[in-house]
Coordinates of C-alpha atoms in Angstrom, one line a residue:
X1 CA 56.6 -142.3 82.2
X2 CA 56.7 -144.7 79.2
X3 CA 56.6 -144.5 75.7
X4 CA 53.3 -144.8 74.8
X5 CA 52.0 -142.4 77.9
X6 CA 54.9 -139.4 76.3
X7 CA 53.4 -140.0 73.2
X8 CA 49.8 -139.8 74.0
X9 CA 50.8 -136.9 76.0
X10 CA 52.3 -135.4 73.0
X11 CA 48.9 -135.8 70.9
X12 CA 46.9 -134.6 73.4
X13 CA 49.5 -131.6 73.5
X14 CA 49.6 -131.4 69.6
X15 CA 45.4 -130.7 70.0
X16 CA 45.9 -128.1 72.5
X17 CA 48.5 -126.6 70.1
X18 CA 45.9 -126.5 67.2
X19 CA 43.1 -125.4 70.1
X20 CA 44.9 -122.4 70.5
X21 CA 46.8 -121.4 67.6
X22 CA 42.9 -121.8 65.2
X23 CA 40.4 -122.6 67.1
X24 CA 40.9 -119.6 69.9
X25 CA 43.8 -117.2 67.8
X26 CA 41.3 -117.1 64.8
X27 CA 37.7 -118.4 65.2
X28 CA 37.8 -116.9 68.9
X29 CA 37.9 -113.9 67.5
X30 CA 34.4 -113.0 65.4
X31 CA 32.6 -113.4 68.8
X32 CA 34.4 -110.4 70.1
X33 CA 33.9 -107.9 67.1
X34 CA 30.4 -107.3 68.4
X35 CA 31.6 -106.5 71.7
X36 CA 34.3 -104.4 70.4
X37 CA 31.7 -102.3 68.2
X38 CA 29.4 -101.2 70.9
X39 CA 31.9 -100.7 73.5
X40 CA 33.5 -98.0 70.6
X41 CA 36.9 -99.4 70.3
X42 CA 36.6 -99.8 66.7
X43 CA 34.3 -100.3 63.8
X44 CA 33.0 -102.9 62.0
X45 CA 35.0 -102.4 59.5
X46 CA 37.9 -101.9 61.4
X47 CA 37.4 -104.8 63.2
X48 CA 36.9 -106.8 59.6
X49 CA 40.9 -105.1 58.8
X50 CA 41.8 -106.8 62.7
X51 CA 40.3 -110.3 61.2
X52 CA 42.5 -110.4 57.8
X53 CA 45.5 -109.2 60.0
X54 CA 45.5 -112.4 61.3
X55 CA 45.4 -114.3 58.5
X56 CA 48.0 -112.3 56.5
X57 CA 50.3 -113.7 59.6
X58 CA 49.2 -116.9 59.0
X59 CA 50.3 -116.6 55.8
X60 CA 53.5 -115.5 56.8
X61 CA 53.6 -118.3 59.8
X62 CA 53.1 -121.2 57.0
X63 CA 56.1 -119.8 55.1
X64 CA 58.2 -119.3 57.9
X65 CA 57.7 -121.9 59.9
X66 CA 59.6 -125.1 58.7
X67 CA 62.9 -122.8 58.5
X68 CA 62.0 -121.2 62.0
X69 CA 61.7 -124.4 63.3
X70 CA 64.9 -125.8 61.9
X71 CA 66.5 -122.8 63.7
X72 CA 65.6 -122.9 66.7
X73 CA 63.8 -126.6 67.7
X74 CA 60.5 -127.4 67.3
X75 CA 59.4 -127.7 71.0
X76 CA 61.1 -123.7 71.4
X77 CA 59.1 -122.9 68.5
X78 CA 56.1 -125.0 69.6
X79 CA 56.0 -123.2 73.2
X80 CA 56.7 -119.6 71.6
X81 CA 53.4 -119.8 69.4
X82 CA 51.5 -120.8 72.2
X83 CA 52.7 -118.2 74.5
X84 CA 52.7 -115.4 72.2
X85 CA 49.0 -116.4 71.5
X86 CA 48.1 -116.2 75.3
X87 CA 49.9 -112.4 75.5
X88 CA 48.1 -111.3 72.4
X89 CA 45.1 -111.8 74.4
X90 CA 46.1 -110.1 77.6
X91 CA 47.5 -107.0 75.9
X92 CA 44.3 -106.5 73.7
X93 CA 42.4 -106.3 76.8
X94 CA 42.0 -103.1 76.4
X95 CA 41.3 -99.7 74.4
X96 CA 44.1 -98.9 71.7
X97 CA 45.2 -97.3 68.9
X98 CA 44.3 -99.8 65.9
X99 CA 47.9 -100.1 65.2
X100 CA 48.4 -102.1 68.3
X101 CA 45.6 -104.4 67.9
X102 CA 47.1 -105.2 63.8
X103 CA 50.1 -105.8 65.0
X104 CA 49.2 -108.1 67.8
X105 CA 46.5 -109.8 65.6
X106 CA 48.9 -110.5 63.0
X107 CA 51.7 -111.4 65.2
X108 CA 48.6 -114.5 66.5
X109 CA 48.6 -115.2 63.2
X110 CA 52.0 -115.9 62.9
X111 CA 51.9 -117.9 65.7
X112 CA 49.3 -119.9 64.6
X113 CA 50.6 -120.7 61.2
X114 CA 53.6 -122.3 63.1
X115 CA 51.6 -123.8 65.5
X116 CA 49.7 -125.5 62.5
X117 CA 52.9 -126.8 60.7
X118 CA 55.3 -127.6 63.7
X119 CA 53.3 -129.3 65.9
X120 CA 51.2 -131.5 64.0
X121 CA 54.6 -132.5 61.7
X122 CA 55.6 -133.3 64.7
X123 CA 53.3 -135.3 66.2
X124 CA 52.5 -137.5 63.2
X125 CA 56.2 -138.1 62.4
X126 CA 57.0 -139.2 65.9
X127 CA 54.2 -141.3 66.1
X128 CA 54.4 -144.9 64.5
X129 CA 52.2 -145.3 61.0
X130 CA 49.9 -147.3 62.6
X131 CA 48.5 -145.0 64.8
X132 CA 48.5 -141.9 62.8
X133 CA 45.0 -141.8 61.9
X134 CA 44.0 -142.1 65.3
X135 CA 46.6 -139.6 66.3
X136 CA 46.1 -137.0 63.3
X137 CA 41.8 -137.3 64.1
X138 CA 42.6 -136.6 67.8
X139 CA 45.2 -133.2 66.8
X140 CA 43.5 -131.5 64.2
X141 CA 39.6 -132.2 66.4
X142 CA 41.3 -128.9 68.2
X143 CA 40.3 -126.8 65.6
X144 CA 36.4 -128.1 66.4
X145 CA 36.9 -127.5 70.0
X146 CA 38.1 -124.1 69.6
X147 CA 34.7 -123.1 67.3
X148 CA 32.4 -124.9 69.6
X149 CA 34.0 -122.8 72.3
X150 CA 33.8 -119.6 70.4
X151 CA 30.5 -119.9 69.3
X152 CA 28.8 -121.0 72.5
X153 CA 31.3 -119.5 75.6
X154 CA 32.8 -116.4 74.1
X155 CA 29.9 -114.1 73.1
X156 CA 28.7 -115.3 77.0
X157 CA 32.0 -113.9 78.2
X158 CA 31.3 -110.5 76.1
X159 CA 28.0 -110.0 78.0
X160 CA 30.7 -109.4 81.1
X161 CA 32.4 -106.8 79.2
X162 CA 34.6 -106.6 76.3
X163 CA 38.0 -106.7 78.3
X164 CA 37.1 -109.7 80.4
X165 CA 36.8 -111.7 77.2
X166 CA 40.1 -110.9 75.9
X167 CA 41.3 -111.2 79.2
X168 CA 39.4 -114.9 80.0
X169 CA 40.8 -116.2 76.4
X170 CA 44.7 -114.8 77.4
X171 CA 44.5 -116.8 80.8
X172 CA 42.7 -120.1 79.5
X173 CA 45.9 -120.0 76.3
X174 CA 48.2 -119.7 79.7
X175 CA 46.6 -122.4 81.7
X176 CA 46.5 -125.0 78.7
X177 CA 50.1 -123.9 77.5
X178 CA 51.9 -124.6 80.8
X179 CA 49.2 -127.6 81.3
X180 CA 51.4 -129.0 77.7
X181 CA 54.7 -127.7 78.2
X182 CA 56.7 -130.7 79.1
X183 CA 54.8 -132.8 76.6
X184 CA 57.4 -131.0 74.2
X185 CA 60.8 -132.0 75.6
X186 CA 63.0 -134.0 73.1
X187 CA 61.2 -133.0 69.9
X188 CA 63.7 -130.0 69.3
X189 CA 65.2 -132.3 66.0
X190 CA 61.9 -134.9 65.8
X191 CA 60.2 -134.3 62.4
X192 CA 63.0 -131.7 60.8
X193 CA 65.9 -130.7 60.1
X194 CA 68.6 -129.7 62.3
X195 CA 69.4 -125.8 62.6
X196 CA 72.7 -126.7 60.5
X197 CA 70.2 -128.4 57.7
X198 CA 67.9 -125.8 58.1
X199 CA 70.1 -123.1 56.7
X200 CA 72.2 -125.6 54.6
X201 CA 75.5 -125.3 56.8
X202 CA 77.8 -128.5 56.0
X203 CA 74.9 -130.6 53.5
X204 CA 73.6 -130.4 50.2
X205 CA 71.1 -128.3 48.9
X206 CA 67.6 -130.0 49.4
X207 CA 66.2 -131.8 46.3
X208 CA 62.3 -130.5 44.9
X209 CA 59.4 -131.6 46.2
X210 CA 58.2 -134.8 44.4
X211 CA 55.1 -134.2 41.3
X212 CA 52.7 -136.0 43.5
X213 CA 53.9 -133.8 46.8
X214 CA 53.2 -130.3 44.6
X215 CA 49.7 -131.7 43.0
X216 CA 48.6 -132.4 46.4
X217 CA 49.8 -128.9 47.2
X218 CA 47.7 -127.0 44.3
X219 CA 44.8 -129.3 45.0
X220 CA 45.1 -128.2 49.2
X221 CA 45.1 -124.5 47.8
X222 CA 41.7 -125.1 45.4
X223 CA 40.1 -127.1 48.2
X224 CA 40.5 -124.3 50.9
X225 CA 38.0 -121.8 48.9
X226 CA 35.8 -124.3 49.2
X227 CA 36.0 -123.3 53.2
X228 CA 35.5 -119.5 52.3
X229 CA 31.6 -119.4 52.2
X230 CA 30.7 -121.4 55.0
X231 CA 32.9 -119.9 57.5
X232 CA 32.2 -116.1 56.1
X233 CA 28.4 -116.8 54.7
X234 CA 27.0 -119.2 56.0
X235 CA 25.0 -117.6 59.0
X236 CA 24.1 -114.3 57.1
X237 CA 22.9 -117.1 54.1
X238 CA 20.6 -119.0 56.3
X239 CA 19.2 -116.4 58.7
X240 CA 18.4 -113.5 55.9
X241 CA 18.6 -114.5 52.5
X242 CA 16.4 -117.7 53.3
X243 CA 14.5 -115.9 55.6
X244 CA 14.9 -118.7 59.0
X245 CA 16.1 -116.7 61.2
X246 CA 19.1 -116.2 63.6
X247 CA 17.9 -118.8 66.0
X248 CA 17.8 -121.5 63.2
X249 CA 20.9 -120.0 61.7
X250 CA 23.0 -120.4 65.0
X251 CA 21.9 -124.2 65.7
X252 CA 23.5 -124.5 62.3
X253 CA 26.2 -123.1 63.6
X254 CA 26.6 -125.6 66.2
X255 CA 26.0 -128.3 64.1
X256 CA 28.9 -126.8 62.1
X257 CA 31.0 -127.3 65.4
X258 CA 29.9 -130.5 66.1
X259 CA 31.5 -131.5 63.0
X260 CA 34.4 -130.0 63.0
X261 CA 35.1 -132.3 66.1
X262 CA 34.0 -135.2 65.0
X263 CA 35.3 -135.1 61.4
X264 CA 39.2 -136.1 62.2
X265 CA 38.0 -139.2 63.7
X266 CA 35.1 -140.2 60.8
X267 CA 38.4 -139.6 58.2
X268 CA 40.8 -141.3 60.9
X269 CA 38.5 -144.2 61.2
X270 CA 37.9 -144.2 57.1
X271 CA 42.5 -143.4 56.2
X272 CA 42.4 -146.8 58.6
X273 CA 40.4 -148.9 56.1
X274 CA 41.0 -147.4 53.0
X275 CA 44.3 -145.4 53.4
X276 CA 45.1 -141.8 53.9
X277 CA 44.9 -141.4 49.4
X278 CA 41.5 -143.0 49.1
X279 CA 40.1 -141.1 52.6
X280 CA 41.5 -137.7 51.0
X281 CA 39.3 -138.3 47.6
X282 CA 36.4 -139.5 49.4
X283 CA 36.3 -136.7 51.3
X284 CA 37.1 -133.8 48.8
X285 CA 33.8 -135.2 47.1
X286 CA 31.6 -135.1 50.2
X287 CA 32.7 -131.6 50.6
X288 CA 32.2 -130.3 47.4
X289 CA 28.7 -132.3 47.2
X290 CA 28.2 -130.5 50.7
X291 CA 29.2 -127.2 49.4
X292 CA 27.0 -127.3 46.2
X293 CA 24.3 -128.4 48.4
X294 CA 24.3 -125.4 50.6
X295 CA 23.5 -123.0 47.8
X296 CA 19.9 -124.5 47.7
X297 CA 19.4 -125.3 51.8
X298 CA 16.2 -124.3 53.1
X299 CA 14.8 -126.9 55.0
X300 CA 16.5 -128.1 58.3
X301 CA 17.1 -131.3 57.2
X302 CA 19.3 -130.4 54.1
X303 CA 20.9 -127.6 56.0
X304 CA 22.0 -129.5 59.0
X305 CA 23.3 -132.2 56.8
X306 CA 25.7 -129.3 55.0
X307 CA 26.5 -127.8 58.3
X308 CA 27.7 -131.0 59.5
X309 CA 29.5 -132.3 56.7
X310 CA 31.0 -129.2 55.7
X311 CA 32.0 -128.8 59.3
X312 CA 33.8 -132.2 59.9
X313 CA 35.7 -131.7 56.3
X314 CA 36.9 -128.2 58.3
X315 CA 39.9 -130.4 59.9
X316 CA 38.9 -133.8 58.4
X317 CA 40.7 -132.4 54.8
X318 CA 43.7 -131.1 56.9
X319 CA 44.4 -134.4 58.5
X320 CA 43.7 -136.4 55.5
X321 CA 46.0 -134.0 54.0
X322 CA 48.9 -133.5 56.3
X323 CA 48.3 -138.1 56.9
X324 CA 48.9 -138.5 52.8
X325 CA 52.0 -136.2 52.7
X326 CA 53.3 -138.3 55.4
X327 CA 53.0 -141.1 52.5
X328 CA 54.7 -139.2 49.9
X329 CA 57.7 -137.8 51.3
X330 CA 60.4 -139.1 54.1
X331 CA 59.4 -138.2 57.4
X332 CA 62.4 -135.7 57.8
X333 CA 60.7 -134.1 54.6
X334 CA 57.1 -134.1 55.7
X335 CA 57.8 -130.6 57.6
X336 CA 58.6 -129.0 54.7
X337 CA 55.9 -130.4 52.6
X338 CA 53.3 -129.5 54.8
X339 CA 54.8 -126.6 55.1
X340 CA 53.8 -125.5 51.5
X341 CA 50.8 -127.1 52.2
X342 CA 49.1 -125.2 54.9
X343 CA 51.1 -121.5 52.9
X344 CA 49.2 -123.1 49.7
X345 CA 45.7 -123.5 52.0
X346 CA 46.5 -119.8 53.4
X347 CA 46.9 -118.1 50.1
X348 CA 44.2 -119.7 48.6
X349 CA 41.6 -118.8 51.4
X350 CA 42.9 -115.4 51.8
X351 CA 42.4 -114.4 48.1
X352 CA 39.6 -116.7 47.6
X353 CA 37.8 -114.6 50.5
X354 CA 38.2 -111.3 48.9
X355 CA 37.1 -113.2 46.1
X356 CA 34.1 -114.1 46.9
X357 CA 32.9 -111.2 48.9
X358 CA 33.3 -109.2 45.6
X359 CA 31.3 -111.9 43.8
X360 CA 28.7 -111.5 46.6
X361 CA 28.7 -108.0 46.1
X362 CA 28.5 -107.4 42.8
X363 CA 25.4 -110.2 42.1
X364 CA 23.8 -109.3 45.6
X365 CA 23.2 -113.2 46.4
X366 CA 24.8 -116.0 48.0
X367 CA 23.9 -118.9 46.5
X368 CA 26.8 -118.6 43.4
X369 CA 29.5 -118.1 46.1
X370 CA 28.7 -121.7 46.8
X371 CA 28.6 -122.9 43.6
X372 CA 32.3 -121.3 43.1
X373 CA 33.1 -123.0 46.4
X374 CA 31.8 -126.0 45.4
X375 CA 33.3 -126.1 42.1
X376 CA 36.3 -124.9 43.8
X377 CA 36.2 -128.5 45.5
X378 CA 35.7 -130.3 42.3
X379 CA 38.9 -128.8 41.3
X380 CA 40.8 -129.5 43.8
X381 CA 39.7 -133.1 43.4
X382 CA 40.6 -133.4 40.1
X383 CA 43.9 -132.3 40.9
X384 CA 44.4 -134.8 43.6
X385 CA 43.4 -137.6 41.6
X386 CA 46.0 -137.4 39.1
X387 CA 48.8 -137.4 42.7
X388 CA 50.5 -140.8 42.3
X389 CA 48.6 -143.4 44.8
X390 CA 51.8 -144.8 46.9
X391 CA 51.8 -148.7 48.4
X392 CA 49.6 -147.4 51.4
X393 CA 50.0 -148.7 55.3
X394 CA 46.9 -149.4 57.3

């Protein structure tokens, strides 16, 4: 196999990592709580305590993962995260104390916050600057995969039963893990530290983060509640509080999809031209005007032009992101950095979701959770423009 076949194995693989550890471990999993209800296993609010299980071990995934990494290789930890993904699916298969399914959800979590910082360091910093748009667009288009998947496929697989869904989603994370696995061999030091470095055996204590690296940081955190009401609200928005129903209300959802996929690419395509610092800005502000937008949508052609843009920003603003970082730090560093990063994006979303569902529930309307969203994004932007602008590559 050559060079440039390993490596466009290894972005291939680095999608597939990002398929499964987001777009199946977390957005595959609203489609089930319906199925979960009626068959009794739990309730709906149970289920809602299942869904922030997973992204409390995201949380804890983000943190841990540069270290883990370091520790034990980053194609060990790589293959781990996908296979603990796949069993968490198998062993939820079936009826069980709700202690079983939290720890399993959370422990997907995990697995997905290292899939998100691992694999796609990896993949960008072993791929030559050049080609990292292209190759960044292509990795993070997983996470659209995965929602298109979820939102059309998995609620078909719940008209089965319940248990074949889980089951269906534990075999397809099996088949695309083992369809990867060799894509990872010789990566154990690429983009990181060695285990020695790791836990500072024999080297210096690592310097801090450069100004630029922790502004992009905080900006990443403000941007991510920016995510919160589309990917909580947005259906419930459109269907009842603008009164167009759930038919119209899941096109946009599809819509949504369809731009999460194609969103890494329009911002690849855009980083090429402009560079990674000038794509980020341009497409904080189409989010944020997307965002404000949405509060007033009741027409299809406003609406679908929110859904769309909102949805391509999804992973568009984490490959922009994770491609600027790249810029800022040495490549040996950008694990780290992202790191903080996606534990920044994590925290932010998680608090901002609580957030905003008590905003929602104290006023009684959507439309000022995404204003707060949207000014969220402003934010964000704001903070990111004051980052230093580097000598870029195109």
């Amino acid at each position: 196999m050559t060079t440039e076949q390993m490596r466009m194995d290894r972005v291939l693989a680095g999608s597939v990592a990002i398929l499964v550890g987001l777009g199946l471990a977390r957005f595959g999993y609203p489609p089930l709580v319906p199925g979960m209800v009626d068959a009794h296993w739990f309730t709906a609010a149970a289920a809602g305590y299942l869904g922030a299980a997973n992204l409390l071990g995201y949380l804890l995934g983000a943190l841990t993962a540069s270290r883990f990494a370091g520790r034990v290789g980053a194609a060990a930890a790589i293959r781990l995260g996908l296979l603990l993904i796949a069993v968490s699916f198998l062993v939820l298969s079936w009826a069980a104390p709700f202690a079983w399914f939290f720890i399993w959800r959370f422990i997907s979590g995990w697995a997905g916050g290292v899939l998100m910082v691992v694999a796609a360091s990896t993949v960008l910093t072993t791929t030559p600057p050049s080609q990292r748009p292209l190759a960044g667009a292509i990795v993070f288009s997983g996470v659209g995969v995965g929602i298109l998947f979820s939102a059309n496929v998995v609620p078909w697989l719940t008209t089965v039963s319940i248990s074949w869904a889980w089951v269906s989603l534990g075999v397809l994370c099996l088949l695309l893990t083992a369809a990867t696995w060799g894509a990872w061999r010789d990566v154990s030091t690429a983009a990181g530290p060695s285990p020695a470095q790791a836990t500072g055996a024999g080297s210096p204590a690592r310097a801090a983060l450069p100004l630029a690296v922790i502004l992009v940081v905080v900006g990443y955190g403000l941007q991510s509640v920016g995510y919160v009401p589309h990917t909580l609200f947005w259906v419930d928005f459109l269907a009842r509080e603008q009164g167009l129903g759930m038919g119209f209300a899941a096109v946009q959802w599809s819509i949504f999809a369809l731009g999460a996929i194609a969103g890494p690419f329009l911002g690849g395509w855009v980083a090429a031209r402009l560079g990674w610092y000038s794509a980020l800005l341009l497409s904080v502000a189409f989010m944020a005007a997307a965002v404000l937008g949405s509060s007033v949508a009741d027409t299809l052609w406003l609406a679908s032009l929110c859904s769309f843009v909102v949805g391509a920003m999804v992973p568009g603003l984490v490959s922009m992101t994770s491609g600027y970082l790249s810029q800022l730090v040495p490549l040996e560093e950008h694990r780290r950095a992202w790191g903080w990063a996606t534990t920044s994006f994590a925290l932010a979303q998680a608090v901002g979701g609580y957030a905003l569902a008590a905003v929602f529930g104290y006023v009684g309307s959507y439309p000022p959770v995404f204003i707060i969203g949207g000014v969220s994004l402003v934010l964000g932007l704001v903070v990111t423009l004051v980052a230093r602008k580097p000598k870029e590559a195109h």
